[in-house]
Short mmCIF file of C-alpha atoms in Angstrom, two decimals:
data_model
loop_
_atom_site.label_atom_id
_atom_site.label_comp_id
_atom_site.label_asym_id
_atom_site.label_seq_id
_atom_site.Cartn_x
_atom_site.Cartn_y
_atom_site.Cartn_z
CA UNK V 1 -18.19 -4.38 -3.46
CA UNK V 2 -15.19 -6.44 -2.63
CA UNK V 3 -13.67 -6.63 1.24
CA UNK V 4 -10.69 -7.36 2.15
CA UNK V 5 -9.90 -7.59 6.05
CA UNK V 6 -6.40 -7.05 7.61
CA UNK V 7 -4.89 -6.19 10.55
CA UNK V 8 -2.18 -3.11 11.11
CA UNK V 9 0.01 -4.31 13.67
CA UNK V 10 2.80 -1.11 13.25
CA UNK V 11 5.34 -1.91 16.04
CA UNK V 12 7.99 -3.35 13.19
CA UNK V 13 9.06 -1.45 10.14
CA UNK V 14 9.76 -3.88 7.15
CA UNK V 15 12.79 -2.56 4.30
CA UNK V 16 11.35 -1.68 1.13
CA UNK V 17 12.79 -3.95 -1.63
CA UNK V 18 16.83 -3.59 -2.03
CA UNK V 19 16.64 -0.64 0.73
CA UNK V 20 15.43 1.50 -1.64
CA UNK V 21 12.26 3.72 -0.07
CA UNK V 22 8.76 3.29 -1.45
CA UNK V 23 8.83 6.23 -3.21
CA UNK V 24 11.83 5.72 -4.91
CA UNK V 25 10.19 2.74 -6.02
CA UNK V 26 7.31 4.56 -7.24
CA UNK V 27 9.09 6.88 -9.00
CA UNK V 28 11.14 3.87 -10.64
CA UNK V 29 8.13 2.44 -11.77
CA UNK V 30 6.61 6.12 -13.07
CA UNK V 31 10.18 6.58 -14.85
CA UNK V 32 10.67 3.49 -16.64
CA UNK V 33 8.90 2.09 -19.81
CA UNK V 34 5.35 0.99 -20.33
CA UNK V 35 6.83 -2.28 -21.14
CA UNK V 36 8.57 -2.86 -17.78
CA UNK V 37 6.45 -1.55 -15.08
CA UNK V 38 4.74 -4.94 -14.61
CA UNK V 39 8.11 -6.62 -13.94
CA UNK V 40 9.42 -3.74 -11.40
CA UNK V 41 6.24 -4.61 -9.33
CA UNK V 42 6.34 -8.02 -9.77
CA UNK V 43 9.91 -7.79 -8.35
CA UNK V 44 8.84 -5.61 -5.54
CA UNK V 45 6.15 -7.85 -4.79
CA UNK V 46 8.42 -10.79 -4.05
CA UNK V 47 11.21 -9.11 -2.27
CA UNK V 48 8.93 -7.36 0.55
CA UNK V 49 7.78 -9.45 2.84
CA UNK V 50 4.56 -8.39 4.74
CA UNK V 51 2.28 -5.77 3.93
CA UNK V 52 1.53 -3.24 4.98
CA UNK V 53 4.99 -2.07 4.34
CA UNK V 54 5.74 0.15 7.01
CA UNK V 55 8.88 2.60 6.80
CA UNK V 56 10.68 4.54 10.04
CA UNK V 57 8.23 2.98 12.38
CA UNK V 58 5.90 5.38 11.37
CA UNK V 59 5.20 5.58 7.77
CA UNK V 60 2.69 3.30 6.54
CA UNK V 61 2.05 2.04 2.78
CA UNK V 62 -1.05 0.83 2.06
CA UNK V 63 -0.72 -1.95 -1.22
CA UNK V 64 -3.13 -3.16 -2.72
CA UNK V 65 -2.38 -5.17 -5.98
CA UNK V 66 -5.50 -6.23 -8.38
CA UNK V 67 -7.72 -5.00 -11.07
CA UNK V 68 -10.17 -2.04 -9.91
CA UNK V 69 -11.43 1.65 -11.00
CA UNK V 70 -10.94 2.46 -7.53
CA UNK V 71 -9.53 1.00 -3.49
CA UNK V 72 -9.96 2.81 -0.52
CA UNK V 73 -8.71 2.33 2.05
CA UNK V 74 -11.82 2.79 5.55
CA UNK V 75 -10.81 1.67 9.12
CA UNK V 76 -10.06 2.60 12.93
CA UNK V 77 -7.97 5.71 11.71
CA UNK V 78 -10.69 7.66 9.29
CA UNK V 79 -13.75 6.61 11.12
CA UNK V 80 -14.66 3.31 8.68
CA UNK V 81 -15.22 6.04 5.75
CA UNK V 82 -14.36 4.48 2.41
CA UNK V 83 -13.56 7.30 0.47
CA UNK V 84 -11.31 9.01 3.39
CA UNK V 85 -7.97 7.07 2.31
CA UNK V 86 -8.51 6.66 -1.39
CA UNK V 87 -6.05 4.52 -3.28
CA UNK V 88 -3.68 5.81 -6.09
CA UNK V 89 -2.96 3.50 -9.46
CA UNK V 90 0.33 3.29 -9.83
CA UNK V 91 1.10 4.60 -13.49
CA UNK V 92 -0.03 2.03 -16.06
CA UNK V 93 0.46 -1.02 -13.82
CA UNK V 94 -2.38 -2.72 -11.13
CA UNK V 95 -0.55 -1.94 -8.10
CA UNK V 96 -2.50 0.48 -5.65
CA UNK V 97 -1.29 2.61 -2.74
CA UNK V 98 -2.16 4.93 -0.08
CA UNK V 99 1.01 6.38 2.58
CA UNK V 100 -0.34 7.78 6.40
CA UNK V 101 1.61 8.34 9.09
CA UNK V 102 0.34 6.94 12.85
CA UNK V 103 2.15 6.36 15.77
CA UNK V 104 4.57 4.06 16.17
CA UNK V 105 2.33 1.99 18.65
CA UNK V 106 -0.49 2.63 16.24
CA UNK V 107 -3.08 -1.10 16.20
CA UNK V 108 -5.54 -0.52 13.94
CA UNK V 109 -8.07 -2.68 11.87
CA UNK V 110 -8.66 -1.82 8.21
CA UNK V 111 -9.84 -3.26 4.98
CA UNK V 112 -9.57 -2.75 1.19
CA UNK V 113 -13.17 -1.47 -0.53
CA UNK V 114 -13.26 -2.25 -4.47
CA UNK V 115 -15.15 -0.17 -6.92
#
């Protein structure tokens, strides 16, 4: 099992890439061809700028970008339990993601769990 340690710091909200929101871009990615998913999140990858991406001061995305069967996501918010903020593939491509809402003041410690 694979850790990855972060820290949540959600007093700043970050654009998504081109001010489009992250779901747009997921749906973008869900909508276009096999062929070109990898480039649409390479592209996303490069044009946001910290992670995690954080939209209306309140909305937070999760990434996680590797190869796995399955990311979740434990930490202050769900009690440290791995499987309470599961991950979600991202169509064809290795891009994870999990979306919560917290506070806008929200601090909170977290890390990626692998397989």
């Amino acid at each position: 099992m694979k850790k990855i340690f972060l820290i949540l710091l959600s007093t700043a909200a970050y654009a998504v890439a081109v001010g489009q929101s992250f779901q747009s871009f997921v749906t973008r990615v869900q909508l276009a061809p096999a062929s070109e998913r990898s480039s649409i999140v390479d592209s996303f990858m490069v044009a946001v700028s910290r992670f995690p991406l954080i939209e209306q001061n309140t909305t937070t995305h999760f990434i996680y970008r590797g190869s796995a069967t399955s990311v979740g996501v434990p930490g202050d918010a769900n009690g440290w339990n791995a499987s309470a903020f599961p991950m979600t593939r991202l169509s064809t491509t290795d891009l994870w993601y999990n979306s919560q809402t917290f506070e806008p003041d929200a601090r909170l410690d977290y890390k990626f769990v692998l397989d």
